[in-house]
mmCIF file with all atom_site columns, C-alpha atoms in Angstrom:
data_model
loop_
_atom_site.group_PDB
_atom_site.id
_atom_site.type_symbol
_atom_site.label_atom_id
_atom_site.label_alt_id
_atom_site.label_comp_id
_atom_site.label_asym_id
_atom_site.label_entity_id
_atom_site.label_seq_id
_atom_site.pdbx_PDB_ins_code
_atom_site.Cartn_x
_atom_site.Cartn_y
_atom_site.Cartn_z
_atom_site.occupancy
_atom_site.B_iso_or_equiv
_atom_site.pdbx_formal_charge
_atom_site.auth_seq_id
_atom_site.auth_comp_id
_atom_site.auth_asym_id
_atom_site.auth_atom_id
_atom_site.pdbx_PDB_model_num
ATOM 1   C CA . UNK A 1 1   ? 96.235  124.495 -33.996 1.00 52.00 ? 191 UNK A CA 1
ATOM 2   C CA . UNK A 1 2   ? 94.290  122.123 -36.047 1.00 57.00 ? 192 UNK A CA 1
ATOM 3   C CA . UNK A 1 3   ? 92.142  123.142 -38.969 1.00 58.00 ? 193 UNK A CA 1
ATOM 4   C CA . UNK A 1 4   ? 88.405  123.143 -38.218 1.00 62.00 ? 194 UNK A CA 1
ATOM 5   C CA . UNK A 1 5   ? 86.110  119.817 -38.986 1.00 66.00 ? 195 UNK A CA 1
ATOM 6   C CA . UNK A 1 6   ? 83.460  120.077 -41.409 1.00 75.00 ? 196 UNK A CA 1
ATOM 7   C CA . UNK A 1 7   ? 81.270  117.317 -40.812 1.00 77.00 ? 197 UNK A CA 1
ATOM 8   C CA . UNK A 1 8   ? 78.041  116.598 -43.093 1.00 79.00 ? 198 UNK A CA 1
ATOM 9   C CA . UNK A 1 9   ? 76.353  113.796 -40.557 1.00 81.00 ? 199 UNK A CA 1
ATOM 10  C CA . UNK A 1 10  ? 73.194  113.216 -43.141 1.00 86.00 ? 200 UNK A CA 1
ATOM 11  C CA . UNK A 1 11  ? 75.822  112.755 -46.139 1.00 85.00 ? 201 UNK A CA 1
ATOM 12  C CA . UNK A 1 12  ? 77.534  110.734 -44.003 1.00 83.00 ? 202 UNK A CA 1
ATOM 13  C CA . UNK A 1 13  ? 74.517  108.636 -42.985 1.00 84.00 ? 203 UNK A CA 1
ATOM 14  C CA . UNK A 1 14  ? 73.346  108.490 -46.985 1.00 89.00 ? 204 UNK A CA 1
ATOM 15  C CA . UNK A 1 15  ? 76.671  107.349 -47.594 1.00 88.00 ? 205 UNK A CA 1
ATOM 16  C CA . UNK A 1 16  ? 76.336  104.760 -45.296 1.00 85.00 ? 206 UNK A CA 1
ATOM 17  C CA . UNK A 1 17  ? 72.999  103.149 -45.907 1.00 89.00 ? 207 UNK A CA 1
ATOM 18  C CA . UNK A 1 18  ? 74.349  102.984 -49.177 1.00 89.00 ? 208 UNK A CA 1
ATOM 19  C CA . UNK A 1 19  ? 77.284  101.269 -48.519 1.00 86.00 ? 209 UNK A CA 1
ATOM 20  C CA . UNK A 1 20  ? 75.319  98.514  -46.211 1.00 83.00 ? 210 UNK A CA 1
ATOM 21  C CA . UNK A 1 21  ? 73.133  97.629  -48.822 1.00 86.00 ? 211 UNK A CA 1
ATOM 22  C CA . UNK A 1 22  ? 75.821  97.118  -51.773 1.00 84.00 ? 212 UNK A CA 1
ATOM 23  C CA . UNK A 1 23  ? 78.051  95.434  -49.178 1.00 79.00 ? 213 UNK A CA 1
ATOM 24  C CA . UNK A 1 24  ? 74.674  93.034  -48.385 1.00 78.00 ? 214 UNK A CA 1
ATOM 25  C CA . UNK A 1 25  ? 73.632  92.342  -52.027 1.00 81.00 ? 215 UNK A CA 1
ATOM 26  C CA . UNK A 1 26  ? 77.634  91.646  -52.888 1.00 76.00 ? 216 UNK A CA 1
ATOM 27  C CA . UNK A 1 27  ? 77.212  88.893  -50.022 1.00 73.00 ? 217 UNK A CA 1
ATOM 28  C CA . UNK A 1 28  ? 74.785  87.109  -51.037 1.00 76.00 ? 218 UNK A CA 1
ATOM 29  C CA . UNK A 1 29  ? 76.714  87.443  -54.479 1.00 75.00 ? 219 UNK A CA 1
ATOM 30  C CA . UNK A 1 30  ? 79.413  85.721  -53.118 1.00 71.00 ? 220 UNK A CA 1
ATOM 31  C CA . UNK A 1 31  ? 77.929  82.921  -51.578 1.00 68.00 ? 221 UNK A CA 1
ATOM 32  C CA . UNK A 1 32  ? 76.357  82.074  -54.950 1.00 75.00 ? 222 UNK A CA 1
ATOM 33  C CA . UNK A 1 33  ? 79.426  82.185  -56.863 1.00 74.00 ? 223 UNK A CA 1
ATOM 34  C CA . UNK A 1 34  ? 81.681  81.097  -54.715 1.00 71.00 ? 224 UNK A CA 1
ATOM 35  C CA . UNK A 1 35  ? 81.379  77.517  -56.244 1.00 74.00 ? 225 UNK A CA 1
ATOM 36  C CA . UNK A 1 36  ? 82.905  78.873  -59.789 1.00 81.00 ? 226 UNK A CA 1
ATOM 37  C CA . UNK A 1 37  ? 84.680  81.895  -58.885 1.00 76.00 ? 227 UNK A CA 1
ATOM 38  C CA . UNK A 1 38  ? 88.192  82.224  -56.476 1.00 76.00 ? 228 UNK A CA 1
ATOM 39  C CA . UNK A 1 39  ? 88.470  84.219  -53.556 1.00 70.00 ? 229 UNK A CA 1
ATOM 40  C CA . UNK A 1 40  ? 91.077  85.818  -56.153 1.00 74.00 ? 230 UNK A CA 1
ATOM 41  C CA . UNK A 1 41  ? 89.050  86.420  -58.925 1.00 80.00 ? 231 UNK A CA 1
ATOM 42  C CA . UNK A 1 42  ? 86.063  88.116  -57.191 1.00 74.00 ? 232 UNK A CA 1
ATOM 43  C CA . UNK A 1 43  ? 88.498  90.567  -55.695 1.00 74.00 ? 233 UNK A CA 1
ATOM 44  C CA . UNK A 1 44  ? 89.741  91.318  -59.149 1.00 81.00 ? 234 UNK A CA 1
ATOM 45  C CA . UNK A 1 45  ? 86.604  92.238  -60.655 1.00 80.00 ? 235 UNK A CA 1
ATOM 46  C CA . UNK A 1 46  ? 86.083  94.080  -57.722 1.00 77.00 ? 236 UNK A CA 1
ATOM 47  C CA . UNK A 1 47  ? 89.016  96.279  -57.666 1.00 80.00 ? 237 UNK A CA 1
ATOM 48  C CA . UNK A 1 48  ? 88.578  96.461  -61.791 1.00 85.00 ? 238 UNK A CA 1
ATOM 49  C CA . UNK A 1 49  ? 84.945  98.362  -60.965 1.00 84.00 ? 239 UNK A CA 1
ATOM 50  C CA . UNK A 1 50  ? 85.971  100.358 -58.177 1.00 84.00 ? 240 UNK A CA 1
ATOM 51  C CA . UNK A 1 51  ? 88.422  101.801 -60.122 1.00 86.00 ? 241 UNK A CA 1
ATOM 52  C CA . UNK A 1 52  ? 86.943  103.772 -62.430 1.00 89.00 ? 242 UNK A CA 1
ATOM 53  C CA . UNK A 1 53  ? 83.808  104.705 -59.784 1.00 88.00 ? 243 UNK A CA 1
ATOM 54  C CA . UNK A 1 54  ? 86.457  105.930 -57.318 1.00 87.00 ? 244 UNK A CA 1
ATOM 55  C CA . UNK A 1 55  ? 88.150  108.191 -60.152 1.00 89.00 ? 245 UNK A CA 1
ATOM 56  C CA . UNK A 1 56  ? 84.485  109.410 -61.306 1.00 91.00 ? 246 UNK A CA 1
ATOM 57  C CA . UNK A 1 57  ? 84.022  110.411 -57.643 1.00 88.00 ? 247 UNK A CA 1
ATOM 58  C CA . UNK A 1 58  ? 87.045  112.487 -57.854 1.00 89.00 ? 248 UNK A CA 1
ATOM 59  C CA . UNK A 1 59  ? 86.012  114.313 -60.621 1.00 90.00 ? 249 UNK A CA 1
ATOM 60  C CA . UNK A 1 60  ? 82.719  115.300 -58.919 1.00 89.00 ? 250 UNK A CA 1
ATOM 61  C CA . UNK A 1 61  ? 84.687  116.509 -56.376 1.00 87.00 ? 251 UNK A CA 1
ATOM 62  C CA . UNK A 1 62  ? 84.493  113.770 -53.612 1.00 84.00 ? 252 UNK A CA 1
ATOM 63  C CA . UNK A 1 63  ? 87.882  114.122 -52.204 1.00 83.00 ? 253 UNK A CA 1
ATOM 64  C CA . UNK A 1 64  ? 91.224  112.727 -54.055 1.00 84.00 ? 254 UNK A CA 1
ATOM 65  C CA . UNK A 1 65  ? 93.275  110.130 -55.262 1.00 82.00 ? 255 UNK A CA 1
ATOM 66  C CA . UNK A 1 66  ? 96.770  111.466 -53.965 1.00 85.00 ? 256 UNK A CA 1
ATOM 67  C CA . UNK A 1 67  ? 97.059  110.813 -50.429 1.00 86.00 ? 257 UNK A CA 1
ATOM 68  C CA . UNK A 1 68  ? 98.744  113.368 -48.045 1.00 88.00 ? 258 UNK A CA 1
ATOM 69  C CA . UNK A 1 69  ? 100.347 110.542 -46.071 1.00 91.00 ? 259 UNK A CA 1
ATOM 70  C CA . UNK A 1 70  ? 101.720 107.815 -47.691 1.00 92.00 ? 260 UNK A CA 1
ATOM 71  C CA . UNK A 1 71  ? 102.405 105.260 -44.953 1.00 95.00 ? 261 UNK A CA 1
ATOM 72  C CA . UNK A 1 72  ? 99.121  105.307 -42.682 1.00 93.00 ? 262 UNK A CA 1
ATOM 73  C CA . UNK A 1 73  ? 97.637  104.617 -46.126 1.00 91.00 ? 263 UNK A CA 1
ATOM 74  C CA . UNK A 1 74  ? 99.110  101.555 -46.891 1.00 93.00 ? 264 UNK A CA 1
ATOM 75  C CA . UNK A 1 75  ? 99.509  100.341 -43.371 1.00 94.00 ? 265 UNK A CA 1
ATOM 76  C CA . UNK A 1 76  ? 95.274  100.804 -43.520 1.00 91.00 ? 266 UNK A CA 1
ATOM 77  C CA . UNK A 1 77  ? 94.983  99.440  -47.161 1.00 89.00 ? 267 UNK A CA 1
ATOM 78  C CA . UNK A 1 78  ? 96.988  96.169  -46.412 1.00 93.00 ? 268 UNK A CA 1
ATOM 79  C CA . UNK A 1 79  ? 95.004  95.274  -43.308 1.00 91.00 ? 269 UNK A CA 1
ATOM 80  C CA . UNK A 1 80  ? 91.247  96.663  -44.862 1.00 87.00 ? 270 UNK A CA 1
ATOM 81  C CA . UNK A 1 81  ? 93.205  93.410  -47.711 1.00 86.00 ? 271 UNK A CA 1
ATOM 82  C CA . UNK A 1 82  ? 92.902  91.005  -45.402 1.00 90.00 ? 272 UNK A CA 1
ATOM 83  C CA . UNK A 1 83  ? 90.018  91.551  -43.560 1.00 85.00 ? 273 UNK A CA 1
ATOM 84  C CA . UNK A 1 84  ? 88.249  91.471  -46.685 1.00 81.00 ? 274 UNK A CA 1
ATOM 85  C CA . UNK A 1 85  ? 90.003  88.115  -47.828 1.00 82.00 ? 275 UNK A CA 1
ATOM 86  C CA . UNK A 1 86  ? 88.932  86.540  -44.340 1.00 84.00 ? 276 UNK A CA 1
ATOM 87  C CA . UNK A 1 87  ? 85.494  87.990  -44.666 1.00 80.00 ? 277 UNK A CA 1
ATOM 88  C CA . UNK A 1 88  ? 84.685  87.316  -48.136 1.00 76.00 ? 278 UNK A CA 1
ATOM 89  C CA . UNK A 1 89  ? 86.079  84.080  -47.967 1.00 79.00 ? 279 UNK A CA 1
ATOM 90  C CA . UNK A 1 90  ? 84.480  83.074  -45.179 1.00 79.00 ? 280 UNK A CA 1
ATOM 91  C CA . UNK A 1 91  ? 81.062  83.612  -47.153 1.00 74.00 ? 281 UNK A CA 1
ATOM 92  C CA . UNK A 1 92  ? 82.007  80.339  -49.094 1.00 73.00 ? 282 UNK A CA 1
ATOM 93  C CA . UNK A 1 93  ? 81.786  78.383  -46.366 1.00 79.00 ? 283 UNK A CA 1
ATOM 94  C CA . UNK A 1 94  ? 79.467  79.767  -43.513 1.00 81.00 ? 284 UNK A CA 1
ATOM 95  C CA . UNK A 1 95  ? 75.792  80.512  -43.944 1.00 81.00 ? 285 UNK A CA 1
ATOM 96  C CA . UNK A 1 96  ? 75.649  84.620  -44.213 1.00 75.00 ? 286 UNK A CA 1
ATOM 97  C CA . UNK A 1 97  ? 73.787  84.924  -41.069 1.00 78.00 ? 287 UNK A CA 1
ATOM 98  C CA . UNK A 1 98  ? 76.913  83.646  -39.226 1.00 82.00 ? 288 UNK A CA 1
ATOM 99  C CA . UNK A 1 99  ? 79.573  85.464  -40.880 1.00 78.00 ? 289 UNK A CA 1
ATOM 100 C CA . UNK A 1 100 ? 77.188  88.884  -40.165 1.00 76.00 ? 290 UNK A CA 1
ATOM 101 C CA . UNK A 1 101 ? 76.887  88.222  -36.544 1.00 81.00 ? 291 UNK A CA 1
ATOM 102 C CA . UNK A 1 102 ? 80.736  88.175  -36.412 1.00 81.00 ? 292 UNK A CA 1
ATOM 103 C CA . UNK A 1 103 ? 80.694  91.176  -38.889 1.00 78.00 ? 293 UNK A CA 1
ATOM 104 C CA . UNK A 1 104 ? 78.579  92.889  -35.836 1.00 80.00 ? 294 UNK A CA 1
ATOM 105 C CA . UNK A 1 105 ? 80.888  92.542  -33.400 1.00 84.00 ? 295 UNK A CA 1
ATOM 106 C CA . UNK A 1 106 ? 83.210  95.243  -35.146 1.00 81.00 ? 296 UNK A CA 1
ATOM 107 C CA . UNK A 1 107 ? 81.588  98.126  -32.815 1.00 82.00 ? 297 UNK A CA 1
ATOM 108 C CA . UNK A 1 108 ? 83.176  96.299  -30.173 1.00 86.00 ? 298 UNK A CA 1
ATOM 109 C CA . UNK A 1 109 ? 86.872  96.067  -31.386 1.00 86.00 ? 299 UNK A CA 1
ATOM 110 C CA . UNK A 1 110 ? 86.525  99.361  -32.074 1.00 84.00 ? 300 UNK A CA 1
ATOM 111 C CA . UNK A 1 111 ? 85.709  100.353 -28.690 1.00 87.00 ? 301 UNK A CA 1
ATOM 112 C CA . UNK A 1 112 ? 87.779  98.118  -27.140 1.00 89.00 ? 302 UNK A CA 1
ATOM 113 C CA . UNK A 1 113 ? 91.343  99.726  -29.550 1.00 87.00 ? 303 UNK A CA 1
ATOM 114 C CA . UNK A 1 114 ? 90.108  103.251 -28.844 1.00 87.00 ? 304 UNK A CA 1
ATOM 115 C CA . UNK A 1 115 ? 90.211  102.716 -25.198 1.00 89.00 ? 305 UNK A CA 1
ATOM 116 C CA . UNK A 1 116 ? 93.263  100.527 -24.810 1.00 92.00 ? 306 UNK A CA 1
ATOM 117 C CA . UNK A 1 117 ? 95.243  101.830 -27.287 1.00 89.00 ? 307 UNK A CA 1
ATOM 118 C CA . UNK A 1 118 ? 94.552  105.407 -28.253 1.00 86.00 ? 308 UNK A CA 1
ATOM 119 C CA . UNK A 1 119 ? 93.929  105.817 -24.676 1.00 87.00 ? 309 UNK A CA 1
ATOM 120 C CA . UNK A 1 120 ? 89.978  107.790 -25.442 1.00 86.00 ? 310 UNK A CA 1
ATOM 121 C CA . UNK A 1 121 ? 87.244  107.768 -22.565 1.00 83.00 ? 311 UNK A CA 1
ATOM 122 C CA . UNK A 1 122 ? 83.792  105.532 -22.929 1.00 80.00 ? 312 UNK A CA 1
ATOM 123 C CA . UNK A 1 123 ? 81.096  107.753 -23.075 1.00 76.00 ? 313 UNK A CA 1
ATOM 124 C CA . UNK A 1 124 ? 77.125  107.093 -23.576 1.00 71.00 ? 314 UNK A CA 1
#
């Protein structure tokens, strides 16, 4: 028997709307420093903030650093490491609008893996 799920759908949705608008203000970064920056570079600085934001989050109590399951982590953090390289690098050379409208079609994939693959009905 699994332990019960305690969702918080407005924190959820907060967290959300926040994330959209950093992740839309860091592309437009991008395509203006693209021309003095690496690919490499930008994800540097990036992992260098996150850092100490994630471990303040921690300490606030918003979940933890230790992982309860080592492998699905990795195997999640090595391909979230290259979508990211594709993405942001693809903000170099593509007008925004472009690479968005293929951002938007990530619903879909994820429709299309939970039915094929973890086998889960289409509902409304």
């Amino acid at each position: 028997m699994s332990a019960p799920v305690n969702n918080r759908p407005v924190a959820a949705a907060i967290s959300m709307l926040c994330a959209m608008s950093l992740i839309g203000l860091i592309d437009n970064f991008v395509a203006v420093i693209s021309q003095n920056v690496s690919l490499w570079q930008f994800h540097v600085m990036r992992s260098f903030f996150m850092a100490p934001l994630l471990i303040l989050m921690v300490f606030f109590g918003f979940g933890r650093l230790r992982p309860l399951r080592w492998l699905p982590v990795i195997a999640r953090s090595v391909v979230i490491t290259i979508s990211m390289m594709l993405y942001f690098g693809s903000l170099g050379f593509m007008p925004i609008s472009q690479v968005l409208a293929g951002m938007f079609t990530s619903p879909v994939f994820v429709l299309l893996i939970n039915a094929i693959v973890l086998r889960q009905g289409i509902g409304p």
